[in-house]
PDB file of C-alpha atoms in Angstrom:
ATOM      1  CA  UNK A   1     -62.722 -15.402 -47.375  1.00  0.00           C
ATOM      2  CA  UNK A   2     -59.253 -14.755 -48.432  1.00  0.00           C
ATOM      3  CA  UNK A   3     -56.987 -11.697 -47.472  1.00  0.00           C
ATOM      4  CA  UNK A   4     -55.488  -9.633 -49.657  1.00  0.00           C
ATOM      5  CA  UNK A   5     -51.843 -11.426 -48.770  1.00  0.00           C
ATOM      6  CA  UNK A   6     -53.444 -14.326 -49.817  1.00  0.00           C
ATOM      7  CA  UNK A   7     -54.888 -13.323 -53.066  1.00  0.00           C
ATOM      8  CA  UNK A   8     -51.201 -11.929 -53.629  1.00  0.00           C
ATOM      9  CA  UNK A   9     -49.530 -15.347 -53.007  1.00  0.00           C
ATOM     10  CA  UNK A  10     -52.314 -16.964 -55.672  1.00  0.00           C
ATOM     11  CA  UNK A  11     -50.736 -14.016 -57.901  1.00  0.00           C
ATOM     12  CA  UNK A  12     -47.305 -14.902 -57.287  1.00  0.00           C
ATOM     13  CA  UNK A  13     -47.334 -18.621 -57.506  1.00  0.00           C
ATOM     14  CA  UNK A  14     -49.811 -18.028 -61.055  1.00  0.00           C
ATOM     15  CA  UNK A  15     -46.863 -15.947 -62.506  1.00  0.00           C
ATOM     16  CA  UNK A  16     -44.584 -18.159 -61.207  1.00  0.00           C
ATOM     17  CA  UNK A  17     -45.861 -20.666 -63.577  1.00  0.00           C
ATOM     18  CA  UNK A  18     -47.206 -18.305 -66.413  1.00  0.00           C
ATOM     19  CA  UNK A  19     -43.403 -17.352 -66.982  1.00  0.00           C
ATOM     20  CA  UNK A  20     -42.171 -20.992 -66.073  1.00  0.00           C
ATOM     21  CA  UNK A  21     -44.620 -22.761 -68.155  1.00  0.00           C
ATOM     22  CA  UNK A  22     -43.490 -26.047 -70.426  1.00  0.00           C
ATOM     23  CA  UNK A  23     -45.946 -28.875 -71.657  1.00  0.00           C
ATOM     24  CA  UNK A  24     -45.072 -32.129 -69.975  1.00  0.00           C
ATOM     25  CA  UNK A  25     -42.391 -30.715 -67.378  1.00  0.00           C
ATOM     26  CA  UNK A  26     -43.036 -27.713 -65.794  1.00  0.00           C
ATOM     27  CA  UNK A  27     -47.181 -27.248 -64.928  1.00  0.00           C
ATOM     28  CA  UNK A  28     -47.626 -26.394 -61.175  1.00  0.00           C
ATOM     29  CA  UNK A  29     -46.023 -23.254 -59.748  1.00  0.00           C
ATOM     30  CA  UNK A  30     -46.154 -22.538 -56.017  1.00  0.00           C
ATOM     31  CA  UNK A  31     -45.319 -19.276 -53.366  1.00  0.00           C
ATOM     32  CA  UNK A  32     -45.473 -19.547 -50.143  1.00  0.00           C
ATOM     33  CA  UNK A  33     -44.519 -16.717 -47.274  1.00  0.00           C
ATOM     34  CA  UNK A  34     -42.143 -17.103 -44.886  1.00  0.00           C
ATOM     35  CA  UNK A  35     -43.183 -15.572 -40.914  1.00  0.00           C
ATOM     36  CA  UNK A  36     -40.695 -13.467 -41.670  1.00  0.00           C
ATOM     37  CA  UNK A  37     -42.612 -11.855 -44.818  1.00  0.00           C
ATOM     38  CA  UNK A  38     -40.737 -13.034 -47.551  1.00  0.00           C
ATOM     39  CA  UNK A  39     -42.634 -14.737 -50.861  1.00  0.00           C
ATOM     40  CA  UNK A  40     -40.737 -17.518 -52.306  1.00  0.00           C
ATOM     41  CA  UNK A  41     -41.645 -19.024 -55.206  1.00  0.00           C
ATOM     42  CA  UNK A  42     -40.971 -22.620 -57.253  1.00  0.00           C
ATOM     43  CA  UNK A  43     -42.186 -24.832 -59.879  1.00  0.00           C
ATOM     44  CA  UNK A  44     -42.023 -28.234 -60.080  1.00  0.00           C
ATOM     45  CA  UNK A  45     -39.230 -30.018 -61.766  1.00  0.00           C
ATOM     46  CA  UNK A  46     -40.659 -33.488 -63.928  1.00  0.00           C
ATOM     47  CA  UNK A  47     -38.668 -36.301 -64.958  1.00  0.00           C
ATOM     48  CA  UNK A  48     -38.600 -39.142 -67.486  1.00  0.00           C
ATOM     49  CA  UNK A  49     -39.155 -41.180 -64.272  1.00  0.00           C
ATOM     50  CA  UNK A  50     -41.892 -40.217 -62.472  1.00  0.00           C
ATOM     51  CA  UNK A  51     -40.669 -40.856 -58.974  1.00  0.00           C
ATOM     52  CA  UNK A  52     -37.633 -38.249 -59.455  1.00  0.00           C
ATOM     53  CA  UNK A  53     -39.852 -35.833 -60.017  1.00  0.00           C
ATOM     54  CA  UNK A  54     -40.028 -32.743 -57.231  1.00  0.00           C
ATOM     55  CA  UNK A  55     -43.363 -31.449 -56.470  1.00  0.00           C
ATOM     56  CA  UNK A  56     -43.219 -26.983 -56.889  1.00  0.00           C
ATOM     57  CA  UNK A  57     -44.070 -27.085 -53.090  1.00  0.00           C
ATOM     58  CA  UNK A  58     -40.883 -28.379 -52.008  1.00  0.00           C
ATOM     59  CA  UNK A  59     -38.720 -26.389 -54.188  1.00  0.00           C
ATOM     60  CA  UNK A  60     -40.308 -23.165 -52.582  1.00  0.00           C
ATOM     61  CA  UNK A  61     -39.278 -24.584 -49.352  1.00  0.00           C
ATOM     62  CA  UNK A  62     -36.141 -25.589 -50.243  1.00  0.00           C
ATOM     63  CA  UNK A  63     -35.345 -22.556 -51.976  1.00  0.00           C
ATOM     64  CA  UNK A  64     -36.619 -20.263 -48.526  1.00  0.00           C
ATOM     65  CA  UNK A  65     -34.044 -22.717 -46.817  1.00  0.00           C
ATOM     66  CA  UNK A  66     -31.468 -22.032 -48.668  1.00  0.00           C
ATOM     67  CA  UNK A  67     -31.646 -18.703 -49.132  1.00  0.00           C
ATOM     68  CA  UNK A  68     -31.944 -17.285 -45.759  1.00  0.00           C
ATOM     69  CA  UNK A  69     -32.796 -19.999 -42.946  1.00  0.00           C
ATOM     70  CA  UNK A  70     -35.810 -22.009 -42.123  1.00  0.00           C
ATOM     71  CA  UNK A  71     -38.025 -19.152 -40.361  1.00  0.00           C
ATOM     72  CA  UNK A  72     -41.297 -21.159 -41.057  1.00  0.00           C
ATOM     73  CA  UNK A  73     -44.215 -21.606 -43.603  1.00  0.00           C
ATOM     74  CA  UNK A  74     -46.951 -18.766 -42.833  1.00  0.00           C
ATOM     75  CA  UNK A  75     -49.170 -19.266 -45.819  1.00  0.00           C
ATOM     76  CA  UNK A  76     -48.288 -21.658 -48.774  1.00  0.00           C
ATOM     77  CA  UNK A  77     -50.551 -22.497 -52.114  1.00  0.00           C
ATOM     78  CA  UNK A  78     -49.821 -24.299 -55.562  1.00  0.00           C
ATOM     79  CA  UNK A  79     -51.523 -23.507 -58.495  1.00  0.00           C
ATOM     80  CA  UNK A  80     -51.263 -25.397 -61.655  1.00  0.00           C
ATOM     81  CA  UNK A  81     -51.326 -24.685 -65.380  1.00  0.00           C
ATOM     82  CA  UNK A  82     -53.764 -26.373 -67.697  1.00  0.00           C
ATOM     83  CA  UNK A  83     -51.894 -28.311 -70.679  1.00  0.00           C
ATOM     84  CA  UNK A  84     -52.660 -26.782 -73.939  1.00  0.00           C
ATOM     85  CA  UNK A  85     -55.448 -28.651 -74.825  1.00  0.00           C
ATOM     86  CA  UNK A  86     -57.366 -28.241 -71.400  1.00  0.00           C
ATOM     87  CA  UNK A  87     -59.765 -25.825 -71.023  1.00  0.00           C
ATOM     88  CA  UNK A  88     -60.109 -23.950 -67.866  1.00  0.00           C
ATOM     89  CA  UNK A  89     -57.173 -21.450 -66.800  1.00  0.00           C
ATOM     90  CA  UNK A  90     -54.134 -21.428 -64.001  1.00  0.00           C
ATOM     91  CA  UNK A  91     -56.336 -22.449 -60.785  1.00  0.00           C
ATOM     92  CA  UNK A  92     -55.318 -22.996 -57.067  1.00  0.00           C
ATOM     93  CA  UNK A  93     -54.592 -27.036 -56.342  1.00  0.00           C
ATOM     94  CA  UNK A  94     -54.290 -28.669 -53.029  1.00  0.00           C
ATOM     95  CA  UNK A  95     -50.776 -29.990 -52.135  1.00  0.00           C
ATOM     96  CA  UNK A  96     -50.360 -33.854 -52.522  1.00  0.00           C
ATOM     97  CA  UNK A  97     -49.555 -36.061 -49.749  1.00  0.00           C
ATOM     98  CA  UNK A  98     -45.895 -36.107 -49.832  1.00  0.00           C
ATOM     99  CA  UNK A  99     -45.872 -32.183 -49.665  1.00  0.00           C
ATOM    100  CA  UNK A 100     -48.539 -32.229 -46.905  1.00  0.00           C
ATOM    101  CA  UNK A 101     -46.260 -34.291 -45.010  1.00  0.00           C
ATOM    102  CA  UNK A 102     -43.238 -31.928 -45.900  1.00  0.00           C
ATOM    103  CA  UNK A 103     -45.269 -28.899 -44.866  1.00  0.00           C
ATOM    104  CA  UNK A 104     -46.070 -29.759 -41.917  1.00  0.00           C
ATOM    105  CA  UNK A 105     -42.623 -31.361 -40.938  1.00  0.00           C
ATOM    106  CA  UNK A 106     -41.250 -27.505 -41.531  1.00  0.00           C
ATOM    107  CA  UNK A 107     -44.405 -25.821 -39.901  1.00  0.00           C
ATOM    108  CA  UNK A 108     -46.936 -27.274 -37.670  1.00  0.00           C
ATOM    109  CA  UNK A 109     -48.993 -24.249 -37.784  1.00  0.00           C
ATOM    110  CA  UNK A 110     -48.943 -23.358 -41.935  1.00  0.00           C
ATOM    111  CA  UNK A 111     -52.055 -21.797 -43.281  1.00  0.00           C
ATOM    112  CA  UNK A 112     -52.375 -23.536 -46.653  1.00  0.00           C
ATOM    113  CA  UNK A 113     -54.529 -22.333 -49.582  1.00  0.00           C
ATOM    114  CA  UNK A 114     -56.745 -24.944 -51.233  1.00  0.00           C
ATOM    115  CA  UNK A 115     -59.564 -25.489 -53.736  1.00  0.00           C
ATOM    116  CA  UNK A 116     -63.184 -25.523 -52.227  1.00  0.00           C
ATOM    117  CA  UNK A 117     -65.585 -26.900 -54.564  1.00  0.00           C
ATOM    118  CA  UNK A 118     -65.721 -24.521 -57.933  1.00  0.00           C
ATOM    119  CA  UNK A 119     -66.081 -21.583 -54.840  1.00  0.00           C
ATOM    120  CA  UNK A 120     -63.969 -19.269 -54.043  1.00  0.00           C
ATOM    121  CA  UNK A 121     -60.244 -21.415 -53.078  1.00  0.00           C
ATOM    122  CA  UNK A 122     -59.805 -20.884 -48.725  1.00  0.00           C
ATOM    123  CA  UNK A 123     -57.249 -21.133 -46.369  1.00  0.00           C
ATOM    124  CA  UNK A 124     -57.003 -24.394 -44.081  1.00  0.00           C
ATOM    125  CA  UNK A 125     -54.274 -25.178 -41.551  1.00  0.00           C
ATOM    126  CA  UNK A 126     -51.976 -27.957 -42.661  1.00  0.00           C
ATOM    127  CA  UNK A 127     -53.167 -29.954 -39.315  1.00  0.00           C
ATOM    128  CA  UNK A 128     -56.802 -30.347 -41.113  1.00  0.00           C
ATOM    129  CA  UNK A 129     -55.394 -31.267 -44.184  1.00  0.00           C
ATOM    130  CA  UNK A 130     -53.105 -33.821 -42.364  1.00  0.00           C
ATOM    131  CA  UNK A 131     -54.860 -35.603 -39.478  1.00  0.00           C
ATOM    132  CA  UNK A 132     -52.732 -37.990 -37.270  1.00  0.00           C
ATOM    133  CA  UNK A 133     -49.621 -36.595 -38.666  1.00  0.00           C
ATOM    134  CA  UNK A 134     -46.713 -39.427 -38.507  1.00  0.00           C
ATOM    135  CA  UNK A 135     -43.941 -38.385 -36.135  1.00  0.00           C
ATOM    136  CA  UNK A 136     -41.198 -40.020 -35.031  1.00  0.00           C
ATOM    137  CA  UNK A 137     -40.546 -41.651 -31.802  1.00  0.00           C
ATOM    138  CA  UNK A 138     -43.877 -41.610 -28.923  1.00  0.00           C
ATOM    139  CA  UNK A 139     -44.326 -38.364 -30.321  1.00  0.00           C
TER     140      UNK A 139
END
């Protein structure tokens, strides 16, 4: 069951991408907090080529980086905006494999929120969504 902080995040990251919105470059919109409290939002920035493209994940990050210090990833989720001839409505998405990786490089220990099955979205740690996590080194 969620919490009410994390029914707030899915809040923040949909109005992140309500007010953010634009067919064909801007569709997912993420907020994650920081352990310090802080919600810090991003959406994702597309390009004409696809592999310059930066997932709304790692903007939140980067932005939380910028603006005040890396002071981890409590709780992180993306949500993502149907196109306009889509039906359905702004729903929770689970982070792709690049940003799973990129998660857990900047916290171990992140709660993440993901779709379950049509139910209610939950919380998983990044760990379970990220087995046998590459690391550099014997570590």
């Amino acid at each position: 069951m969620l919490s009410n902080k994390d029914e707030e995040l899915i809040a923040v990251a949909t109005e992140a991408i309500s007010q953010r919105y634009r067919n064909k470059w801007q569709e997912v919109g993420a907020a994650m907090r920081t352990r310090d409290g802080r919600i810090v939002t991003g959406v994702n920035i597309d390009a004409y080529i696809g592999r310059i493209a930066v997932c709304a994940e790692a903007i939140a990050i980067g932005r939380a980086i910028t603006e005040s210090g890396d002071h981890g990833i409590e709780t992180i989720v993306a949500v993502r905006h149907p196109k306009p001839d889509e039906p359905g409505k702004i729903a929770v998405v689970s982070p792709c494999g690049i940003c799973r990786e990129l998660i857990h490089d900047y916290d171990a220990k992140a709660r993440v929120i993901v779709p379950d099955n049509g139910r209610e979205p939950k919380v998983v740690t990044i760990g379970e969504l990220l087995p046998n996590k590459y690391r550099r080194g014997n570590g």
